Amino acid sequence: MKKVLIVDSNYENCIEAVREVFAQFPSNLRGKKVAVKVNAIKAGDPDKDAFTTNYNFVKAVISHLETLGPSSIVVGDSVGTESYGNSDDVFTRARLKEAAGPYYKNFNQNLELVELGRPLKRKVAVLKDILDADFYISLPKLKTHGLTLLSGGMKNNFGLLTGAQKSWYHYYSKTPEAFASIVTEMFRLRPPDLVVMDAVLAMEGYGPASPETRWVKKVIASDDAVALDTVAAKIVGFTVEEVPTLSQARDLSLGETFLENIEIIGEAPTIQEYHRPTPPELSYSYKAGVGSGRTSIEFYRVRVAMRPVFDPEKCQAGCTICVDNCLFKALSRDEGLPEINPALCMLCSGCKEICPYDAVQLLPDDTIVKELEIKEKDWM
């Protein structure tokens, strides 16, 4: 029987909850490479917003990990829609870089190419530090979500995709079920060994970046992310059938989704007044607490059309860091600025993340925007 631990907690004493988590789910981490993935979609006020995993919570996890003797610890994430290519900035403003201290690493500078078969066949760049870790700890935030309804242990793995690849899947999935498939595939790629959810200050309403927050004052943990999400859904007030990622996890036997088969250690009452989103009609048109408050096909079209543009005043002559690290061979450089083959660019944003001179901007290519507008007529 799978276990899900729920501990009453706050940010002042969350180290006690973290110790209880590791006592309940003991692992021999001595001499092992440990990767810790937070949820860092965007930077807000780290003391008031529920956009990111709280920095106090992250600091408590790292503090305990240090006592377990791993050979290395790395902490990072791939940031979300409004922050592509700007991981350092998000981590700094969210105080996550401060919390991670010497263990912070920009995961977007170390990518690996993998091929996915569903929902659409495509080569993607993912976070190599997660794939290479001996032990992977996921630190999601308890959030509701305008598209997947719940964002938790499974959804945090969507962040293994870097940059605007996330928008690409939003744009081309077209339905919530298809989008849930890519979340499921990223979860299957490297399931976490341990999930410790920050449910102290949670998000409600139309996430993933809703301004609405709720004090739940819990830390939730499990070595089965699907079981954890099943219990989190119960707390928020959803059934497994209502959450597409969980219903797909049940169909694919990716973890435990039946509450009667989960040992819940602690209290997990349903919060009746939780502001729950209603299911969307389309993946690219749903309420979300980002931008105008509603995503749209235009919102994602612009991001899918983004390509790197190089600043002639900042780009250094002879530097080929971006070219050498492009997994998709979309960049080249002889004389002058680096050149891009737009058709080969797969939107990983790695060139911007890795440039030491801040010489790369990600801007929509007008030609690609127009091509997409023409193709969209066949969808409608």
Coordinates of C-alpha atoms in Angstrom, one line a residue:
M1 CA 0.0 0.0 0.0
K2 CA 1.3 3.4 -0.9
K3 CA 1.8 6.1 1.7
V4 CA 1.1 9.8 1.7
L5 CA 2.3 11.8 4.6
I6 CA 0.5 15.0 5.6
V7 CA 2.1 17.3 8.2
D8 CA 0.7 20.5 9.7
S9 CA 3.4 23.1 9.1
N10 CA 4.3 26.7 8.4
Y11 CA 7.3 28.4 6.9
E12 CA 8.9 29.2 10.3
N13 CA 9.2 25.5 11.4
C14 CA 8.9 23.6 8.1
I15 CA 12.3 22.0 8.9
E16 CA 10.5 19.8 11.4
A17 CA 8.0 18.6 8.7
V18 CA 10.9 17.9 6.4
R19 CA 12.6 15.8 9.0
E20 CA 9.4 13.8 9.5
V21 CA 9.2 13.3 5.7
F22 CA 12.6 11.8 5.5
A23 CA 12.0 9.6 8.5
Q24 CA 8.8 8.3 6.9
F25 CA 10.5 7.8 3.5
P26 CA 14.1 6.9 4.4
S27 CA 16.7 6.7 1.6
N28 CA 20.4 6.1 1.7
L29 CA 21.7 9.2 -0.1
R30 CA 25.3 8.9 1.1
G31 CA 27.6 9.3 -1.9
K32 CA 24.7 9.9 -4.3
K33 CA 24.0 12.7 -6.8
V34 CA 20.8 14.4 -5.7
A35 CA 18.8 16.7 -8.0
V36 CA 16.1 18.9 -6.5
K37 CA 13.5 20.5 -8.8
V38 CA 11.4 23.3 -7.5
N39 CA 8.4 25.0 -9.2
A40 CA 9.7 28.3 -10.5
I41 CA 7.2 29.4 -13.1
K42 CA 7.7 33.1 -12.6
A43 CA 8.9 35.6 -9.9
G44 CA 6.4 37.4 -7.8
D45 CA 6.5 38.5 -4.2
P46 CA 8.0 35.4 -2.5
D47 CA 6.3 36.2 0.8
K48 CA 2.8 36.8 -0.6
D49 CA 2.4 34.9 -3.8
A50 CA 2.1 31.2 -4.5
F51 CA 3.7 31.1 -7.9
T52 CA 6.8 29.3 -6.8
T53 CA 7.9 26.8 -4.2
N54 CA 8.6 29.0 -1.2
Y55 CA 12.2 29.7 -0.5
N56 CA 12.0 28.9 3.2
F57 CA 10.6 25.5 2.3
V58 CA 13.4 24.9 -0.2
K59 CA 16.0 26.0 2.3
A60 CA 14.7 23.5 4.9
V61 CA 14.9 20.6 2.4
I62 CA 18.4 21.5 1.5
S63 CA 19.5 21.9 5.1
H64 CA 18.3 18.4 5.9
L65 CA 19.8 16.9 2.7
E66 CA 23.2 18.2 3.8
T67 CA 23.1 15.9 6.8
L68 CA 22.5 12.8 4.7
G69 CA 26.0 12.9 3.0
P70 CA 25.2 13.0 -0.8
S71 CA 28.1 13.4 -3.1
S72 CA 26.4 16.4 -4.7
I73 CA 23.2 18.4 -4.6
V74 CA 21.9 20.6 -7.4
V75 CA 18.8 22.7 -7.2
G76 CA 17.0 24.3 -10.2
D77 CA 14.1 24.4 -12.6
S78 CA 13.1 25.4 -16.1
V79 CA 11.0 28.6 -15.8
G80 CA 7.6 29.2 -17.3
T81 CA 5.8 31.1 -20.0
E82 CA 6.5 34.7 -19.1
S83 CA 10.2 34.1 -18.2
Y84 CA 11.7 31.9 -21.0
G85 CA 15.5 32.2 -21.0
N86 CA 15.6 34.1 -17.7
S87 CA 16.0 31.4 -15.0
D88 CA 18.7 33.3 -13.0
D89 CA 16.4 36.4 -12.7
V90 CA 13.4 34.3 -11.6
F91 CA 15.5 32.4 -9.0
T92 CA 17.0 35.6 -7.7
R93 CA 13.7 37.5 -7.4
A94 CA 11.9 34.6 -5.9
R95 CA 14.7 34.2 -3.4
L96 CA 15.2 30.6 -4.5
K97 CA 18.8 31.3 -5.5
E98 CA 19.5 32.6 -2.0
A99 CA 17.8 29.5 -0.5
A100 CA 19.7 27.1 -2.7
G101 CA 23.0 28.8 -2.0
P102 CA 26.0 26.9 -3.5
Y103 CA 23.7 24.2 -4.8
Y104 CA 21.9 26.4 -7.3
K105 CA 22.4 25.4 -10.9
N106 CA 20.9 26.8 -14.0
F107 CA 19.5 23.4 -15.3
N108 CA 18.7 25.1 -18.6
Q109 CA 22.4 25.2 -19.4
N110 CA 22.8 21.4 -19.4
L111 CA 20.3 19.7 -21.7
E112 CA 19.7 16.3 -23.3
L113 CA 17.9 15.5 -26.4
V114 CA 15.1 12.8 -26.2
E115 CA 12.4 11.8 -28.6
L116 CA 8.8 11.6 -27.5
G117 CA 6.1 9.6 -29.3
R118 CA 2.9 11.1 -27.7
P119 CA 0.9 13.1 -28.0
L120 CA 3.0 14.2 -31.0
K121 CA 6.2 12.8 -32.2
R122 CA 8.9 15.3 -31.5
K123 CA 12.5 15.7 -30.3
V124 CA 12.8 17.8 -27.2
A125 CA 15.5 19.2 -25.0
V126 CA 15.1 18.3 -21.3
L127 CA 17.0 18.9 -18.1
K128 CA 20.0 16.5 -18.1
D129 CA 20.7 17.1 -14.4
I130 CA 17.4 15.5 -13.5
L131 CA 18.0 12.5 -15.8
D132 CA 21.5 12.0 -14.5
A133 CA 20.7 12.2 -10.8
D134 CA 20.9 9.1 -8.6
F135 CA 18.0 10.5 -6.6
Y136 CA 15.5 13.0 -7.8
I137 CA 13.4 15.1 -5.4
S138 CA 10.5 17.1 -6.7
L139 CA 9.2 20.1 -4.7
P140 CA 5.9 21.1 -6.3
K141 CA 3.5 23.8 -5.0
L142 CA -0.1 22.9 -4.3
K143 CA -1.9 24.8 -7.1
T144 CA -5.1 24.7 -9.0
H145 CA -4.6 25.1 -12.8
G146 CA -6.9 26.5 -15.5
L147 CA -6.1 23.6 -17.9
T148 CA -5.1 20.5 -15.9
L149 CA -7.2 21.7 -12.9
L150 CA -4.5 20.5 -10.5
S151 CA -0.8 21.2 -10.5
G152 CA 1.2 18.9 -8.3
G153 CA 3.8 16.1 -8.4
M154 CA 3.0 15.0 -12.0
K155 CA 2.7 18.5 -13.4
N156 CA 6.0 19.7 -11.8
N157 CA 7.7 17.2 -14.2
F158 CA 6.4 19.2 -17.2
G159 CA 9.2 21.6 -16.2
L160 CA 11.7 19.1 -17.5
L161 CA 10.9 20.6 -20.8
T162 CA 12.9 23.9 -21.3
G163 CA 11.9 27.2 -22.7
A164 CA 9.1 27.7 -25.2
Q165 CA 8.9 24.0 -25.9
K166 CA 6.2 24.2 -23.2
S167 CA 4.2 26.7 -25.3
W168 CA 4.7 24.5 -28.4
Y169 CA 2.8 21.7 -26.6
H170 CA 0.1 24.1 -25.4
Y171 CA -0.3 25.4 -28.9
Y172 CA -0.4 22.1 -30.8
S173 CA -2.1 19.8 -28.2
K174 CA -5.4 21.6 -28.8
T175 CA -7.4 19.7 -26.2
P176 CA -6.9 19.3 -22.4
E177 CA -6.6 15.5 -22.9
A178 CA -3.8 15.9 -25.4
F179 CA -2.0 18.4 -23.2
A180 CA -2.3 16.0 -20.3
S181 CA -0.6 13.4 -22.4
I182 CA 2.6 15.5 -22.7
V183 CA 2.5 16.0 -18.9
T184 CA 2.2 12.3 -18.5
E185 CA 5.0 11.6 -20.9
M186 CA 7.4 14.0 -19.1
F187 CA 6.4 12.3 -15.8
R188 CA 7.2 8.9 -17.3
L189 CA 10.5 10.1 -18.5
R190 CA 11.9 10.4 -15.0
P191 CA 9.5 9.9 -12.1
P192 CA 10.6 11.6 -8.9
D193 CA 12.0 9.3 -6.2
L194 CA 10.5 11.6 -3.6
V195 CA 7.9 14.3 -3.8
V196 CA 7.6 16.9 -1.0
M197 CA 4.8 19.4 -1.7
D198 CA 4.7 22.9 -0.4
A199 CA 1.1 23.2 0.6
V200 CA 1.7 25.8 3.3
L201 CA 0.6 28.7 1.2
A202 CA -1.3 27.2 -1.8
M203 CA -2.8 28.6 -5.0
E204 CA -6.5 28.6 -5.8
G205 CA -8.5 29.9 -8.8
Y206 CA -7.1 29.8 -12.3
G207 CA -3.5 28.9 -12.0
P208 CA -0.7 28.2 -12.7
A209 CA 0.0 31.9 -11.8
S210 CA -3.2 32.9 -10.1
P211 CA -3.0 35.8 -7.6
E212 CA -5.4 33.9 -5.4
T213 CA -3.8 32.2 -2.4
R214 CA -5.0 30.0 0.5
W215 CA -3.3 29.1 3.7
V216 CA -3.5 25.3 3.8
K217 CA -0.6 25.0 6.2
K218 CA 0.4 21.5 5.2
V219 CA 3.5 19.7 3.9
I220 CA 2.5 16.6 1.8
A221 CA 5.0 13.9 0.8
S222 CA 5.2 10.5 -0.9
D223 CA 7.5 8.4 -2.9
D224 CA 4.6 8.0 -5.4
A225 CA 3.8 11.3 -7.1
V226 CA 0.5 9.9 -8.4
A227 CA -0.7 8.9 -5.0
L228 CA 0.3 12.3 -3.6
D229 CA -1.6 14.1 -6.4
T230 CA -4.7 11.9 -5.7
V231 CA -4.7 13.0 -2.1
A232 CA -4.0 16.6 -3.1
A233 CA -7.0 16.5 -5.4
K234 CA -9.1 15.2 -2.6
I235 CA -8.0 18.1 -0.4
V236 CA -8.8 20.7 -3.1
G237 CA -12.1 18.9 -3.9
F238 CA -11.5 17.1 -7.2
T239 CA -12.0 13.5 -8.1
V240 CA -9.4 11.5 -10.1
E241 CA -11.8 11.4 -13.0
E242 CA -11.9 15.2 -13.2
V243 CA -8.2 15.7 -13.3
P244 CA -6.9 14.6 -16.8
T245 CA -3.3 13.8 -15.7
L246 CA -4.6 11.6 -12.9
S247 CA -7.2 9.8 -15.1
Q248 CA -4.4 9.1 -17.6
A249 CA -2.1 7.9 -14.8
R250 CA -4.8 5.5 -13.8
D251 CA -5.2 4.1 -17.3
L252 CA -1.4 3.7 -17.7
S253 CA -0.9 2.3 -14.1
L254 CA 1.7 4.9 -13.3
G255 CA 0.9 5.1 -9.6
E256 CA -1.9 4.6 -7.1
T257 CA -5.1 6.6 -7.8
F258 CA -7.5 4.8 -5.6
L259 CA -7.9 6.4 -2.2
E260 CA -8.8 3.2 -0.5
N261 CA -5.3 1.8 -1.5
I262 CA -3.4 4.8 -0.1
E263 CA -2.4 5.0 3.6
I264 CA -2.9 8.6 4.5
I265 CA -0.8 9.5 7.5
G266 CA -2.2 12.7 8.9
E267 CA -5.4 14.7 8.2
A268 CA -6.6 15.3 4.6
P269 CA -10.0 16.9 4.8
T270 CA -11.6 18.4 1.7
I271 CA -11.6 22.2 1.8
Q272 CA -15.2 22.8 0.6
E273 CA -14.7 26.6 -0.1
Y274 CA -11.5 26.1 -2.2
H275 CA -11.8 28.1 -5.4
R276 CA -11.7 25.4 -8.0
P277 CA -11.4 26.1 -11.8
T278 CA -14.0 24.7 -14.2
P279 CA -12.8 22.5 -17.0
P280 CA -11.7 24.4 -20.2
E281 CA -13.0 23.9 -23.6
L282 CA -9.6 24.2 -25.4
S283 CA -6.0 23.9 -24.3
Y284 CA -5.1 27.3 -25.8
S285 CA -8.1 29.1 -24.5
Y286 CA -8.6 28.8 -20.8
K287 CA -8.6 31.0 -17.8
A288 CA -5.2 31.5 -16.2
G289 CA -3.7 34.0 -13.8
V290 CA -1.1 35.2 -16.4
G291 CA -1.1 38.1 -18.8
S292 CA -4.6 39.2 -19.5
G293 CA -6.1 36.5 -17.3
R294 CA -6.9 34.2 -20.2
T295 CA -4.6 32.3 -22.5
S296 CA -5.5 32.1 -26.2
I297 CA -4.2 30.8 -29.5
E298 CA -2.6 34.3 -30.1
F299 CA -0.9 34.0 -26.7
Y300 CA 0.8 30.8 -27.6
R301 CA 1.3 31.7 -31.3
V302 CA 3.6 34.5 -30.3
R303 CA 5.7 32.2 -28.1
V304 CA 5.8 29.4 -30.6
A305 CA 7.2 31.9 -33.1
M306 CA 10.0 33.1 -30.8
R307 CA 13.5 32.8 -32.1
P308 CA 16.9 34.1 -30.8
V309 CA 18.0 37.6 -31.8
F310 CA 21.6 38.6 -31.2
D311 CA 22.6 42.0 -29.9
P312 CA 25.5 43.3 -31.9
E313 CA 26.8 45.5 -29.1
K314 CA 26.9 42.6 -26.5
C315 CA 27.7 39.6 -28.7
Q316 CA 31.5 38.9 -28.5
A317 CA 33.5 38.3 -31.7
G318 CA 34.7 34.7 -31.9
C319 CA 32.4 33.4 -29.2
T320 CA 30.6 30.2 -30.2
I321 CA 29.1 29.1 -26.8
C322 CA 25.5 29.3 -28.1
V323 CA 26.4 27.5 -31.3
D324 CA 28.4 24.8 -29.6
N325 CA 25.6 24.0 -27.1
C326 CA 22.6 24.0 -29.5
L327 CA 21.4 20.4 -29.5
F328 CA 19.3 21.0 -32.6
K329 CA 22.2 22.5 -34.7
A330 CA 20.0 25.5 -35.4
L331 CA 22.9 28.0 -35.0
S332 CA 26.0 28.7 -36.9
R333 CA 28.7 31.4 -36.9
D334 CA 31.4 32.3 -39.4
E335 CA 31.8 36.1 -39.4
G336 CA 29.5 38.6 -37.8
L337 CA 26.6 37.6 -35.5
P338 CA 25.5 34.0 -35.1
E339 CA 22.9 32.9 -37.7
I340 CA 19.8 30.8 -37.0
N341 CA 18.0 28.4 -39.2
P342 CA 14.4 29.1 -37.9
A343 CA 13.1 25.7 -39.1
L344 CA 15.6 23.8 -36.9
C345 CA 15.1 25.8 -33.8
M346 CA 13.0 23.8 -31.3
L347 CA 12.4 26.6 -28.8
C348 CA 14.5 25.3 -25.9
S349 CA 15.8 28.8 -25.1
G350 CA 19.2 27.3 -24.2
C351 CA 21.1 29.8 -26.2
K352 CA 19.8 32.7 -24.1
E353 CA 20.3 30.8 -20.8
I354 CA 23.9 29.9 -21.6
C355 CA 25.1 33.3 -23.1
P356 CA 27.5 34.9 -20.6
Y357 CA 27.1 38.3 -22.2
D358 CA 23.3 38.6 -22.1
A359 CA 23.5 39.1 -25.9
V360 CA 20.4 37.0 -26.8
Q361 CA 16.8 38.0 -26.8
L362 CA 13.9 35.8 -27.7
L363 CA 11.5 37.6 -30.0
P364 CA 8.6 36.5 -32.3
D365 CA 9.6 36.0 -35.9
D366 CA 7.0 37.8 -38.1
T367 CA 7.3 35.3 -40.9
I368 CA 6.6 32.4 -38.6
V369 CA 3.7 34.2 -37.0
K370 CA 2.1 34.7 -40.4
E371 CA 2.7 31.1 -41.4
L372 CA 1.0 30.0 -38.2
E373 CA -2.0 32.3 -38.8
I374 CA -2.5 30.6 -42.2
K375 CA -2.3 27.1 -40.7
E376 CA -4.8 28.0 -38.0
K377 CA -7.5 28.5 -40.5
D378 CA -7.5 24.8 -41.2
W379 CA -8.0 24.1 -37.5
M380 CA -11.2 26.2 -37.1

